[in-house]
Amino acid sequence: MERRRLLALTVALLGGCSDLPGATGPRTPPTPSEPTAAPTRSLQVTNLAVEEADDGHLRVVATVRNGTNAQRTRRLRIRVRAGEIRTEQQRDVTVPGGTQQDVVFDFADVQYEDFSGNGSLNSGWV
């Protein structure tokens, strides 16, 4: 009689455990492999420089590097804010593999003097 009570009690106590999720995934863990290098982005802006053009407007020089072995083309956008003026320019940039080049953006509607006091700029790929 005691066995029946013990069996009934055990079934009642362990009844909630039957809804546990089953094991998923492979029965054996994967074998470790060689670490892979992070992918190299095709084009990167490595430097943004600002300078005053001959007539006093703002000039932005973006240095673009191609970390791959093949020639790459992407559209680069430069945004400028100087006081109340907000403007942007976009240009397709082609850089041969393994090289870098400077790309010049002239902002004729922004005076260098206005920008140098409190301006900001950023770059991005479109």
mmCIF file with all atom_site columns, C-alpha atoms in Angstrom:
data_model
loop_
_atom_site.group_PDB
_atom_site.id
_atom_site.type_symbol
_atom_site.label_atom_id
_atom_site.label_alt_id
_atom_site.label_comp_id
_atom_site.label_asym_id
_atom_site.label_entity_id
_atom_site.label_seq_id
_atom_site.pdbx_PDB_ins_code
_atom_site.Cartn_x
_atom_site.Cartn_y
_atom_site.Cartn_z
_atom_site.occupancy
_atom_site.B_iso_or_equiv
_atom_site.pdbx_formal_charge
_atom_site.auth_seq_id
_atom_site.auth_comp_id
_atom_site.auth_asym_id
_atom_site.auth_atom_id
_atom_site.pdbx_PDB_model_num
ATOM 1   C CA . MET A 1 1   ? 0.000  0.000  0.000   1.00 0.00 ? 1   MET A CA 1
ATOM 2   C CA . GLU A 1 2   ? 2.780  2.386  0.849   1.00 0.00 ? 2   GLU A CA 1
ATOM 3   C CA . ARG A 1 3   ? 4.302  1.863  -2.610  1.00 0.00 ? 3   ARG A CA 1
ATOM 4   C CA . ARG A 1 4   ? 1.088  2.928  -4.302  1.00 0.00 ? 4   ARG A CA 1
ATOM 5   C CA . ARG A 1 5   ? 0.845  6.080  -2.225  1.00 0.00 ? 5   ARG A CA 1
ATOM 6   C CA . LEU A 1 6   ? 4.504  6.891  -2.881  1.00 0.00 ? 6   LEU A CA 1
ATOM 7   C CA . LEU A 1 7   ? 4.021  6.294  -6.617  1.00 0.00 ? 7   LEU A CA 1
ATOM 8   C CA . ALA A 1 8   ? 0.897  8.479  -6.704  1.00 0.00 ? 8   ALA A CA 1
ATOM 9   C CA . LEU A 1 9   ? 2.673  11.233 -4.764  1.00 0.00 ? 9   LEU A CA 1
ATOM 10  C CA . THR A 1 10  ? 5.712  11.052 -7.088  1.00 0.00 ? 10  THR A CA 1
ATOM 11  C CA . VAL A 1 11  ? 3.516  11.286 -10.193 1.00 0.00 ? 11  VAL A CA 1
ATOM 12  C CA . ALA A 1 12  ? 1.663  14.273 -8.719  1.00 0.00 ? 12  ALA A CA 1
ATOM 13  C CA . LEU A 1 13  ? 4.879  16.090 -7.804  1.00 0.00 ? 13  LEU A CA 1
ATOM 14  C CA . LEU A 1 14  ? 6.647  15.419 -11.096 1.00 0.00 ? 14  LEU A CA 1
ATOM 15  C CA . GLY A 1 15  ? 3.598  16.034 -13.258 1.00 0.00 ? 15  GLY A CA 1
ATOM 16  C CA . GLY A 1 16  ? 4.577  19.651 -13.967 1.00 0.00 ? 16  GLY A CA 1
ATOM 17  C CA . CYS A 1 17  ? 8.008  18.593 -15.165 1.00 0.00 ? 17  CYS A CA 1
ATOM 18  C CA . SER A 1 18  ? 6.658  16.800 -18.209 1.00 0.00 ? 18  SER A CA 1
ATOM 19  C CA . ASP A 1 19  ? 6.084  20.103 -20.060 1.00 0.00 ? 19  ASP A CA 1
ATOM 20  C CA . LEU A 1 20  ? 9.774  20.968 -20.187 1.00 0.00 ? 20  LEU A CA 1
ATOM 21  C CA . PRO A 1 21  ? 11.030 21.714 -23.685 1.00 0.00 ? 21  PRO A CA 1
ATOM 22  C CA . GLY A 1 22  ? 13.012 19.013 -25.412 1.00 0.00 ? 22  GLY A CA 1
ATOM 23  C CA . ALA A 1 23  ? 16.605 19.392 -26.414 1.00 0.00 ? 23  ALA A CA 1
ATOM 24  C CA . THR A 1 24  ? 17.304 21.250 -29.637 1.00 0.00 ? 24  THR A CA 1
ATOM 25  C CA . GLY A 1 25  ? 20.361 21.498 -31.818 1.00 0.00 ? 25  GLY A CA 1
ATOM 26  C CA . PRO A 1 26  ? 22.964 18.971 -32.838 1.00 0.00 ? 26  PRO A CA 1
ATOM 27  C CA . ARG A 1 27  ? 23.767 16.012 -30.615 1.00 0.00 ? 27  ARG A CA 1
ATOM 28  C CA . THR A 1 28  ? 27.469 16.801 -30.814 1.00 0.00 ? 28  THR A CA 1
ATOM 29  C CA . PRO A 1 29  ? 28.932 20.278 -30.490 1.00 0.00 ? 29  PRO A CA 1
ATOM 30  C CA . PRO A 1 30  ? 30.457 21.800 -33.601 1.00 0.00 ? 30  PRO A CA 1
ATOM 31  C CA . THR A 1 31  ? 34.188 21.490 -33.972 1.00 0.00 ? 31  THR A CA 1
ATOM 32  C CA . PRO A 1 32  ? 36.084 24.733 -33.544 1.00 0.00 ? 32  PRO A CA 1
ATOM 33  C CA . SER A 1 33  ? 37.434 26.220 -36.733 1.00 0.00 ? 33  SER A CA 1
ATOM 34  C CA . GLU A 1 34  ? 39.933 28.868 -37.662 1.00 0.00 ? 34  GLU A CA 1
ATOM 35  C CA . PRO A 1 35  ? 38.852 32.323 -36.521 1.00 0.00 ? 35  PRO A CA 1
ATOM 36  C CA . THR A 1 36  ? 37.618 34.393 -39.422 1.00 0.00 ? 36  THR A CA 1
ATOM 37  C CA . ALA A 1 37  ? 38.685 37.952 -39.978 1.00 0.00 ? 37  ALA A CA 1
ATOM 38  C CA . ALA A 1 38  ? 36.065 40.660 -39.811 1.00 0.00 ? 38  ALA A CA 1
ATOM 39  C CA . PRO A 1 39  ? 34.871 41.650 -43.267 1.00 0.00 ? 39  PRO A CA 1
ATOM 40  C CA . THR A 1 40  ? 36.578 44.692 -44.703 1.00 0.00 ? 40  THR A CA 1
ATOM 41  C CA . ARG A 1 41  ? 34.203 47.446 -45.650 1.00 0.00 ? 41  ARG A CA 1
ATOM 42  C CA . SER A 1 42  ? 34.490 48.371 -49.268 1.00 0.00 ? 42  SER A CA 1
ATOM 43  C CA . LEU A 1 43  ? 34.953 52.138 -48.832 1.00 0.00 ? 43  LEU A CA 1
ATOM 44  C CA . GLN A 1 44  ? 35.644 54.074 -45.644 1.00 0.00 ? 44  GLN A CA 1
ATOM 45  C CA . VAL A 1 45  ? 35.958 57.783 -44.923 1.00 0.00 ? 45  VAL A CA 1
ATOM 46  C CA . THR A 1 46  ? 39.175 57.922 -42.935 1.00 0.00 ? 46  THR A CA 1
ATOM 47  C CA . ASN A 1 47  ? 39.438 61.709 -42.564 1.00 0.00 ? 47  ASN A CA 1
ATOM 48  C CA . LEU A 1 48  ? 37.309 64.832 -42.965 1.00 0.00 ? 48  LEU A CA 1
ATOM 49  C CA . ALA A 1 49  ? 39.132 68.140 -43.230 1.00 0.00 ? 49  ALA A CA 1
ATOM 50  C CA . VAL A 1 50  ? 37.707 71.635 -43.611 1.00 0.00 ? 50  VAL A CA 1
ATOM 51  C CA . GLU A 1 51  ? 39.444 74.542 -45.248 1.00 0.00 ? 51  GLU A CA 1
ATOM 52  C CA . GLU A 1 52  ? 38.698 77.973 -46.593 1.00 0.00 ? 52  GLU A CA 1
ATOM 53  C CA . ALA A 1 53  ? 38.462 78.249 -50.367 1.00 0.00 ? 53  ALA A CA 1
ATOM 54  C CA . ASP A 1 54  ? 40.005 81.213 -52.222 1.00 0.00 ? 54  ASP A CA 1
ATOM 55  C CA . ASP A 1 55  ? 36.731 83.149 -52.236 1.00 0.00 ? 55  ASP A CA 1
ATOM 56  C CA . GLY A 1 56  ? 35.985 82.459 -48.539 1.00 0.00 ? 56  GLY A CA 1
ATOM 57  C CA . HIS A 1 57  ? 33.471 79.634 -48.791 1.00 0.00 ? 57  HIS A CA 1
ATOM 58  C CA . LEU A 1 58  ? 33.707 76.289 -47.021 1.00 0.00 ? 58  LEU A CA 1
ATOM 59  C CA . ARG A 1 59  ? 35.572 73.397 -48.612 1.00 0.00 ? 59  ARG A CA 1
ATOM 60  C CA . VAL A 1 60  ? 35.400 69.874 -47.172 1.00 0.00 ? 60  VAL A CA 1
ATOM 61  C CA . VAL A 1 61  ? 38.029 67.322 -48.138 1.00 0.00 ? 61  VAL A CA 1
ATOM 62  C CA . ALA A 1 62  ? 37.075 63.699 -47.453 1.00 0.00 ? 62  ALA A CA 1
ATOM 63  C CA . THR A 1 63  ? 39.773 61.034 -47.586 1.00 0.00 ? 63  THR A CA 1
ATOM 64  C CA . VAL A 1 64  ? 38.227 57.773 -48.805 1.00 0.00 ? 64  VAL A CA 1
ATOM 65  C CA . ARG A 1 65  ? 40.055 54.444 -48.497 1.00 0.00 ? 65  ARG A CA 1
ATOM 66  C CA . ASN A 1 66  ? 39.277 51.222 -50.353 1.00 0.00 ? 66  ASN A CA 1
ATOM 67  C CA . GLY A 1 67  ? 40.304 48.243 -48.216 1.00 0.00 ? 67  GLY A CA 1
ATOM 68  C CA . THR A 1 68  ? 39.487 45.651 -50.869 1.00 0.00 ? 68  THR A CA 1
ATOM 69  C CA . ASN A 1 69  ? 41.479 44.492 -53.889 1.00 0.00 ? 69  ASN A CA 1
ATOM 70  C CA . ALA A 1 70  ? 38.827 45.548 -56.403 1.00 0.00 ? 70  ALA A CA 1
ATOM 71  C CA . GLN A 1 71  ? 37.744 48.984 -57.566 1.00 0.00 ? 71  GLN A CA 1
ATOM 72  C CA . ARG A 1 72  ? 34.651 50.174 -55.669 1.00 0.00 ? 72  ARG A CA 1
ATOM 73  C CA . THR A 1 73  ? 32.094 52.933 -56.229 1.00 0.00 ? 73  THR A CA 1
ATOM 74  C CA . ARG A 1 74  ? 29.665 54.341 -53.670 1.00 0.00 ? 74  ARG A CA 1
ATOM 75  C CA . ARG A 1 75  ? 27.731 57.564 -53.186 1.00 0.00 ? 75  ARG A CA 1
ATOM 76  C CA . LEU A 1 76  ? 29.155 59.755 -50.419 1.00 0.00 ? 76  LEU A CA 1
ATOM 77  C CA . ARG A 1 77  ? 27.005 62.371 -48.678 1.00 0.00 ? 77  ARG A CA 1
ATOM 78  C CA . ILE A 1 78  ? 28.443 65.295 -46.701 1.00 0.00 ? 78  ILE A CA 1
ATOM 79  C CA . ARG A 1 79  ? 26.080 67.310 -44.470 1.00 0.00 ? 79  ARG A CA 1
ATOM 80  C CA . VAL A 1 80  ? 27.033 70.743 -43.165 1.00 0.00 ? 80  VAL A CA 1
ATOM 81  C CA . ARG A 1 81  ? 25.406 72.964 -40.553 1.00 0.00 ? 81  ARG A CA 1
ATOM 82  C CA . ALA A 1 82  ? 26.561 76.505 -39.891 1.00 0.00 ? 82  ALA A CA 1
ATOM 83  C CA . GLY A 1 83  ? 24.204 78.589 -37.777 1.00 0.00 ? 83  GLY A CA 1
ATOM 84  C CA . GLU A 1 84  ? 20.800 78.463 -39.479 1.00 0.00 ? 84  GLU A CA 1
ATOM 85  C CA . ILE A 1 85  ? 22.188 77.068 -42.748 1.00 0.00 ? 85  ILE A CA 1
ATOM 86  C CA . ARG A 1 86  ? 21.854 73.321 -43.308 1.00 0.00 ? 86  ARG A CA 1
ATOM 87  C CA . THR A 1 87  ? 22.986 71.874 -46.596 1.00 0.00 ? 87  THR A CA 1
ATOM 88  C CA . GLU A 1 88  ? 24.333 68.672 -48.084 1.00 0.00 ? 88  GLU A CA 1
ATOM 89  C CA . GLN A 1 89  ? 26.059 67.373 -51.191 1.00 0.00 ? 89  GLN A CA 1
ATOM 90  C CA . GLN A 1 90  ? 26.289 63.884 -52.648 1.00 0.00 ? 90  GLN A CA 1
ATOM 91  C CA . ARG A 1 91  ? 28.814 62.488 -55.070 1.00 0.00 ? 91  ARG A CA 1
ATOM 92  C CA . ASP A 1 92  ? 29.674 59.092 -56.522 1.00 0.00 ? 92  ASP A CA 1
ATOM 93  C CA . VAL A 1 93  ? 33.184 58.138 -55.450 1.00 0.00 ? 93  VAL A CA 1
ATOM 94  C CA . THR A 1 94  ? 35.266 55.524 -57.278 1.00 0.00 ? 94  THR A CA 1
ATOM 95  C CA . VAL A 1 95  ? 38.464 54.312 -55.623 1.00 0.00 ? 95  VAL A CA 1
ATOM 96  C CA . PRO A 1 96  ? 40.800 51.645 -57.069 1.00 0.00 ? 96  PRO A CA 1
ATOM 97  C CA . GLY A 1 97  ? 41.490 48.615 -54.871 1.00 0.00 ? 97  GLY A CA 1
ATOM 98  C CA . GLY A 1 98  ? 43.965 49.049 -52.035 1.00 0.00 ? 98  GLY A CA 1
ATOM 99  C CA . THR A 1 99  ? 44.267 52.826 -52.430 1.00 0.00 ? 99  THR A CA 1
ATOM 100 C CA . GLN A 1 100 ? 42.834 56.019 -51.022 1.00 0.00 ? 100 GLN A CA 1
ATOM 101 C CA . GLN A 1 101 ? 41.953 59.359 -52.525 1.00 0.00 ? 101 GLN A CA 1
ATOM 102 C CA . ASP A 1 102 ? 40.727 62.785 -51.489 1.00 0.00 ? 102 ASP A CA 1
ATOM 103 C CA . VAL A 1 103 ? 37.291 63.963 -52.594 1.00 0.00 ? 103 VAL A CA 1
ATOM 104 C CA . VAL A 1 104 ? 36.590 67.710 -52.489 1.00 0.00 ? 104 VAL A CA 1
ATOM 105 C CA . PHE A 1 105 ? 33.162 69.206 -51.721 1.00 0.00 ? 105 PHE A CA 1
ATOM 106 C CA . ASP A 1 106 ? 32.778 72.972 -52.192 1.00 0.00 ? 106 ASP A CA 1
ATOM 107 C CA . PHE A 1 107 ? 29.894 74.545 -50.268 1.00 0.00 ? 107 PHE A CA 1
ATOM 108 C CA . ALA A 1 108 ? 29.528 77.922 -52.007 1.00 0.00 ? 108 ALA A CA 1
ATOM 109 C CA . ASP A 1 109 ? 26.498 78.830 -49.870 1.00 0.00 ? 109 ASP A CA 1
ATOM 110 C CA . VAL A 1 110 ? 28.407 78.442 -46.570 1.00 0.00 ? 110 VAL A CA 1
ATOM 111 C CA . GLN A 1 111 ? 31.091 80.920 -45.576 1.00 0.00 ? 111 GLN A CA 1
ATOM 112 C CA . TYR A 1 112 ? 34.119 79.353 -43.902 1.00 0.00 ? 112 TYR A CA 1
ATOM 113 C CA . GLU A 1 113 ? 34.050 82.026 -41.198 1.00 0.00 ? 113 GLU A CA 1
ATOM 114 C CA . ASP A 1 114 ? 30.435 81.139 -40.306 1.00 0.00 ? 114 ASP A CA 1
ATOM 115 C CA . PHE A 1 115 ? 31.255 77.436 -40.162 1.00 0.00 ? 115 PHE A CA 1
ATOM 116 C CA . SER A 1 116 ? 34.470 77.744 -38.140 1.00 0.00 ? 116 SER A CA 1
ATOM 117 C CA . GLY A 1 117 ? 32.648 79.435 -35.259 1.00 0.00 ? 117 GLY A CA 1
ATOM 118 C CA . ASN A 1 118 ? 29.949 76.886 -34.528 1.00 0.00 ? 118 ASN A CA 1
ATOM 119 C CA . GLY A 1 119 ? 29.429 74.612 -37.514 1.00 0.00 ? 119 GLY A CA 1
ATOM 120 C CA . SER A 1 120 ? 29.285 70.845 -37.745 1.00 0.00 ? 120 SER A CA 1
ATOM 121 C CA . LEU A 1 121 ? 29.586 68.285 -40.486 1.00 0.00 ? 121 LEU A CA 1
ATOM 122 C CA . ASN A 1 122 ? 29.139 64.571 -40.958 1.00 0.00 ? 122 ASN A CA 1
ATOM 123 C CA . SER A 1 123 ? 29.539 62.036 -43.701 1.00 0.00 ? 123 SER A CA 1
ATOM 124 C CA . GLY A 1 124 ? 27.603 58.947 -44.690 1.00 0.00 ? 124 GLY A CA 1
ATOM 125 C CA . TRP A 1 125 ? 27.094 56.516 -47.522 1.00 0.00 ? 125 TRP A CA 1
ATOM 126 C CA . VAL A 1 126 ? 23.851 56.633 -49.442 1.00 0.00 ? 126 VAL A CA 1
#
